[in-house]
């Protein structure tokens, strides 16, 4: 009994010192997918708020609903040519916000494992650099949805 | 006394300049970039999303919005087409005088059927066009809209870098305006309304 109480006291003492995981620090909102016909690659969007006092680094995403899910960025050069490329990581600064929104950062979602329709919800898991994860429900919206 | 006369003269001068500025404003009613006389008339021979061979003359009588893209583009192309859908809705009935021509710069993957499904997912005014690589290249060159195929990735997938401008032609096929993706829907609605009103285009 005495040892048990001691143990309880110790854990209570240690608890505040335990660092919150990167996934715990992130609040995800406005998560949606632009659904395109015929299993074309779809864009996924979400706003990430870091409520913690240290940066959180998103390194990958995965979902049972897509065989392939990647972090992407679209860029447009001064001449007006647009282009996309894959990102290794996306840093959400401490107390900062990063928006994955049309014509910028997005999730590139390919090869849906089952047919989707507007109104469905798809779970996508965000993987962070410290090995923590957060599962986020994404709303499936029609092709011509605006942000 | 001398000073007050000078002040009156200065006022007149400023008023005159303001008036000139106003008149200049009235001479260019467009909010988008005016490309009249700087780009050639609409001309092409391509295949529409029903598999039919079409030329620019098939769309004479309509205000044409020319946009280059490809269906495996999940981010920028759909954003532009979704914006144009909102613009068409805001224009209401007069939008029926407009035609959005979505020209594929990825003819290897964009069959007429694939383009048809893609175009109709956005707006009934969108028509998908594809064709031989040479015909498509000729059209992009005509409007200085460069595109290139990015180095291939594993699994045979690839991205295409392409011009993001929207070229607007009047009902006679004359190049009139250029919109960029950063131009607001308000500007597009304003200028298209003008171009689509009877007499407004000429
Ligand atoms: Cu992408």
XYZ file of C-alpha atoms and ligand atoms in Angstrom:
350
model
C 0.000 0.000 0.000
C 2.709 2.384 1.037
C 4.719 1.564 -2.066
C 1.635 2.029 -4.240
C 1.027 5.504 -2.790
C 4.636 6.395 -3.369
C 4.332 5.252 -6.968
C 1.166 7.332 -7.438
C 2.907 10.379 -6.035
C 5.870 9.855 -8.308
C 3.780 9.595 -11.466
C 1.817 12.714 -10.438
C 5.114 14.499 -10.008
C 6.442 13.324 -13.345
C 3.291 13.829 -15.402
C 3.628 17.561 -16.124
C 7.200 17.004 -17.285
C 6.094 14.511 -19.974
C 6.144 16.266 -23.353
C 2.887 16.299 -25.293
C 3.339 14.521 -28.618
C 3.335 16.563 -31.813
C 0.012 14.985 -32.741
C -1.475 16.127 -29.403
C -0.445 19.726 -30.097
C -2.206 19.906 -33.464
C -5.831 20.888 -33.850
C -7.077 19.947 -37.337
C -10.086 21.734 -38.837
C -11.860 22.365 -42.164
C -10.732 18.979 -43.511
C -12.168 18.133 -46.935
C -11.480 16.276 -50.161
C -12.313 17.506 -53.654
C -13.717 14.423 -55.338
C -13.019 14.067 -59.062
C -14.707 11.567 -61.396
C -13.331 8.204 -62.537
C -10.791 7.653 -59.765
C -8.680 10.649 -60.791
C -6.249 11.878 -58.111
C -8.070 13.995 -55.541
C -6.844 16.951 -53.493
C -7.158 16.883 -49.701
C -7.237 20.073 -47.613
C -7.037 20.804 -43.875
C -6.082 23.642 -41.530
C -3.520 22.715 -38.871
C -3.217 24.789 -35.687
C -0.281 24.096 -33.434
C -1.360 24.871 -29.877
C 1.941 23.723 -28.411
C 5.110 25.644 -27.610
C 7.271 23.589 -29.961
C 7.083 22.993 -33.704
C 5.236 19.955 -35.064
C 6.480 18.369 -38.281
C 4.130 16.462 -40.536
C 6.170 13.843 -42.409
C 3.527 11.753 -44.176
C -0.151 10.876 -44.330
C -1.922 7.572 -44.871
C -5.460 6.326 -45.261
C -7.219 3.011 -45.726
C -9.335 4.764 -48.370
C -6.407 5.483 -50.742
C -3.552 3.268 -51.921
C -1.367 6.360 -52.204
C -1.451 9.588 -50.162
C 1.281 12.222 -50.418
C 2.105 15.711 -49.188
C 2.191 18.051 -52.184
C 2.645 21.698 -52.992
C 1.418 23.624 -56.038
C 3.459 26.616 -57.115
C 2.921 29.229 -59.828
C 5.941 31.035 -61.257
C 5.837 34.738 -62.232
C 5.165 33.729 -65.853
C 1.938 32.068 -64.710
C 3.011 28.451 -65.123
C 1.745 26.191 -62.376
C 3.336 23.039 -61.192
C 3.208 20.596 -58.256
C 5.844 18.706 -56.346
C 6.068 16.331 -53.399
C 7.123 17.507 -49.933
C 9.222 15.465 -47.469
C 7.884 17.391 -44.523
C 5.622 20.241 -43.540
C 6.482 22.186 -40.380
C 3.731 23.751 -38.273
C 5.529 26.331 -36.102
C 4.867 26.612 -32.356
C 1.581 28.478 -31.781
C 1.355 28.777 -35.581
C -1.019 27.705 -38.326
C -0.475 26.031 -41.687
C -3.337 25.765 -44.160
C -3.480 23.078 -46.778
C -5.739 24.910 -49.234
C -6.362 24.939 -53.020
C -3.392 26.136 -55.132
C -0.914 25.649 -52.274
C -0.180 22.785 -49.905
C -2.447 19.793 -50.434
C -2.725 16.061 -49.961
C -2.431 14.166 -53.230
C -4.804 11.206 -52.852
C -4.633 8.440 -55.456
C -6.241 5.075 -56.166
C -9.296 5.064 -53.911
C -9.806 1.600 -52.404
C -13.579 1.942 -52.744
C -15.902 4.286 -54.624
C -16.542 7.574 -52.813
C -19.351 10.081 -53.179
C -19.916 13.641 -51.954
C -21.138 13.624 -48.362
C -18.940 10.664 -47.349
C -16.356 10.999 -44.623
C -12.850 9.602 -45.115
C -10.379 9.141 -42.263
C -6.829 10.239 -43.057
C -4.037 9.796 -40.516
C -1.409 12.511 -40.135
C 2.049 11.114 -39.232
C 4.405 13.374 -37.271
C 8.207 13.390 -36.955
C 8.155 12.138 -33.343
C 6.223 9.033 -34.406
C 2.858 10.285 -33.135
C -0.283 10.131 -35.277
C -3.606 11.880 -35.552
C -6.619 10.493 -37.372
C -8.677 13.251 -39.015
C -12.121 12.838 -40.615
C -12.224 14.524 -44.071
C -15.517 15.559 -45.671
C -15.868 14.420 -49.295
C -17.110 17.328 -51.433
C -18.049 17.568 -55.143
C -15.516 18.578 -57.847
C -16.852 22.120 -58.159
C -16.817 22.919 -54.423
C -15.060 26.174 -53.551
C -12.987 26.417 -50.384
C -4.671 88.790 -54.252
C -1.997 87.445 -56.521
C -1.813 84.287 -54.408
C -5.543 83.647 -54.540
C -5.530 83.937 -58.320
C -2.704 81.423 -58.417
C -4.691 79.152 -56.085
C -7.724 79.369 -58.354
C -5.558 78.495 -61.357
C -4.068 75.540 -59.484
C -7.580 74.334 -58.633
C -8.634 74.524 -62.249
C -5.533 72.641 -63.286
C -6.154 69.880 -60.759
C -9.825 69.673 -61.754
C -8.788 69.374 -65.390
C -6.389 66.585 -64.577
C -9.043 64.733 -62.585
C -11.480 65.039 -65.461
C -8.879 63.680 -67.866
C -8.267 60.780 -65.484
C -11.996 60.034 -65.388
C -12.270 60.093 -69.162
C -9.285 57.792 -69.436
C -10.990 55.441 -66.967
C -14.151 55.393 -69.085
C -12.154 54.463 -72.193
C -11.068 51.134 -70.630
C -14.027 49.531 -68.934
C -12.189 46.246 -68.377
C -11.007 45.036 -64.979
C -9.049 42.070 -66.370
C -5.980 42.461 -68.607
C -6.983 43.808 -72.025
C -5.194 41.755 -74.710
C -7.121 43.109 -77.724
C -4.756 43.229 -80.692
C -1.966 41.483 -78.774
C -3.041 37.871 -79.261
C -4.233 36.087 -82.414
C -7.867 35.137 -83.062
C -9.120 31.808 -81.749
C -8.146 29.046 -84.200
C -7.687 25.302 -83.697
C -8.681 21.851 -84.863
C -9.198 19.447 -81.958
C -11.489 16.643 -80.759
C -14.279 17.518 -78.323
C -15.314 15.422 -75.309
C -17.935 13.628 -77.440
C -15.202 12.453 -79.824
C -16.185 14.890 -82.585
C -13.614 16.880 -84.621
C -14.172 20.569 -83.943
C -12.653 23.885 -84.988
C -12.850 27.388 -83.512
C -15.639 28.296 -85.937
C -17.893 25.756 -84.176
C -17.876 28.125 -81.181
C -18.387 31.376 -83.133
C -21.225 33.384 -81.653
C -20.151 32.441 -78.128
C -17.762 34.211 -75.802
C -15.040 31.585 -75.362
C -12.909 31.088 -72.238
C -9.808 29.100 -73.164
C -7.990 27.281 -70.369
C -5.187 24.705 -70.572
C -5.061 21.882 -68.035
C -5.235 18.131 -67.542
C -7.519 15.819 -65.599
C -4.783 14.305 -63.398
C -4.315 17.779 -61.928
C -6.156 17.587 -58.588
C -5.413 21.041 -57.205
C -4.999 24.081 -59.481
C -7.160 23.019 -62.476
C -10.202 22.076 -60.352
C -9.857 25.305 -58.368
C -9.958 27.362 -61.585
C -12.905 25.395 -62.987
C -14.787 25.602 -59.644
C -14.273 29.390 -59.678
C -15.536 29.577 -63.263
C -18.573 27.531 -62.194
C -19.383 30.171 -59.544
C -18.824 32.933 -62.127
C -21.256 31.205 -64.551
C -23.843 30.889 -61.758
C -23.477 34.552 -60.880
C -23.898 35.567 -64.531
C -27.227 33.709 -64.620
C -29.052 33.536 -67.948
C -26.396 35.462 -69.947
C -23.850 32.737 -69.110
C -25.460 30.656 -71.858
C -23.645 32.915 -74.324
C -20.324 31.682 -72.940
C -18.349 28.488 -73.518
C -15.462 27.307 -71.351
C -12.935 25.373 -73.466
C -10.774 23.163 -71.265
C -7.907 22.073 -73.522
C -5.937 19.063 -72.282
C -2.146 19.347 -72.366
C -2.022 15.622 -71.513
C -3.639 13.981 -74.555
C -1.985 10.612 -73.774
C -4.232 10.120 -70.723
C -7.106 12.496 -71.470
C -9.417 10.599 -73.794
C -12.662 12.312 -74.867
C -14.572 10.111 -72.382
C -12.266 11.015 -69.470
C -12.535 14.691 -70.406
C -16.313 14.491 -70.645
C -16.649 13.100 -67.117
C -14.229 15.737 -65.835
C -15.835 18.710 -67.640
C -19.397 17.878 -66.636
C -18.383 17.497 -62.970
C -17.760 21.255 -62.892
C -20.271 23.134 -65.019
C -22.526 22.559 -68.033
C -20.679 25.359 -69.897
C -17.389 23.431 -69.831
C -16.314 21.470 -72.914
C -13.192 19.316 -72.813
C -10.943 19.364 -75.889
C -8.091 17.043 -76.763
C -6.148 16.218 -79.910
C -2.809 15.217 -81.345
C 0.237 16.393 -79.348
C 1.250 18.538 -82.357
C -2.159 20.267 -82.610
C -2.224 20.958 -78.871
C 1.318 22.270 -78.893
C 0.465 24.546 -81.800
C -2.451 26.012 -79.833
C -0.405 26.562 -76.658
C 2.345 28.212 -78.717
C -0.216 30.442 -80.440
C -1.094 31.904 -77.033
C 2.427 31.623 -75.572
C 1.078 29.228 -72.947
C 4.079 26.978 -72.387
C 3.654 23.522 -70.929
C 6.028 20.681 -70.213
C 5.866 17.157 -68.918
C 7.655 16.739 -65.604
C 10.129 13.876 -65.155
C 8.273 10.609 -64.609
C 7.746 9.147 -61.170
C 7.489 5.519 -60.115
C 4.341 3.776 -61.291
C 4.364 5.642 -64.594
C 2.535 8.667 -63.189
C 3.705 12.165 -64.054
C 2.712 15.771 -63.627
C 2.373 18.428 -66.266
C 3.472 21.998 -65.702
C 1.146 24.351 -67.545
C 0.051 27.948 -67.998
C -2.687 28.949 -65.577
C -4.166 31.884 -67.510
C -7.719 32.062 -68.887
C -7.854 33.578 -72.398
C -11.167 35.230 -73.208
C -12.405 35.680 -76.800
C -15.466 37.586 -77.955
C -18.272 36.139 -80.065
C -16.240 36.860 -83.233
C -13.246 34.852 -81.980
C -11.149 37.965 -81.258
C -8.792 37.756 -78.266
C -10.016 40.297 -75.711
C -9.017 39.578 -72.122
C -6.632 37.543 -70.008
C -7.531 36.441 -66.470
C -5.027 34.954 -64.038
C -5.979 32.611 -61.175
C -5.444 35.479 -58.733
C -8.035 37.683 -60.466
C -11.216 37.828 -58.400
C -14.557 36.330 -59.398
C -15.936 39.894 -59.249
C -13.601 40.994 -62.056
C -14.559 37.997 -64.211
C -18.277 38.554 -63.616
C -17.937 42.274 -64.401
C -16.011 41.841 -67.651
C -17.936 38.806 -68.900
C -21.203 40.601 -68.249
C -19.967 43.458 -70.418
C -18.710 41.127 -73.140
C -21.944 39.114 -73.116
C -24.342 42.082 -73.189
C -25.755 42.935 -76.606
C -23.511 45.599 -78.165
C -21.123 45.480 -75.211
C -18.667 43.229 -76.967
C -18.145 45.402 -80.029
Cu -0.616 17.411 -56.146
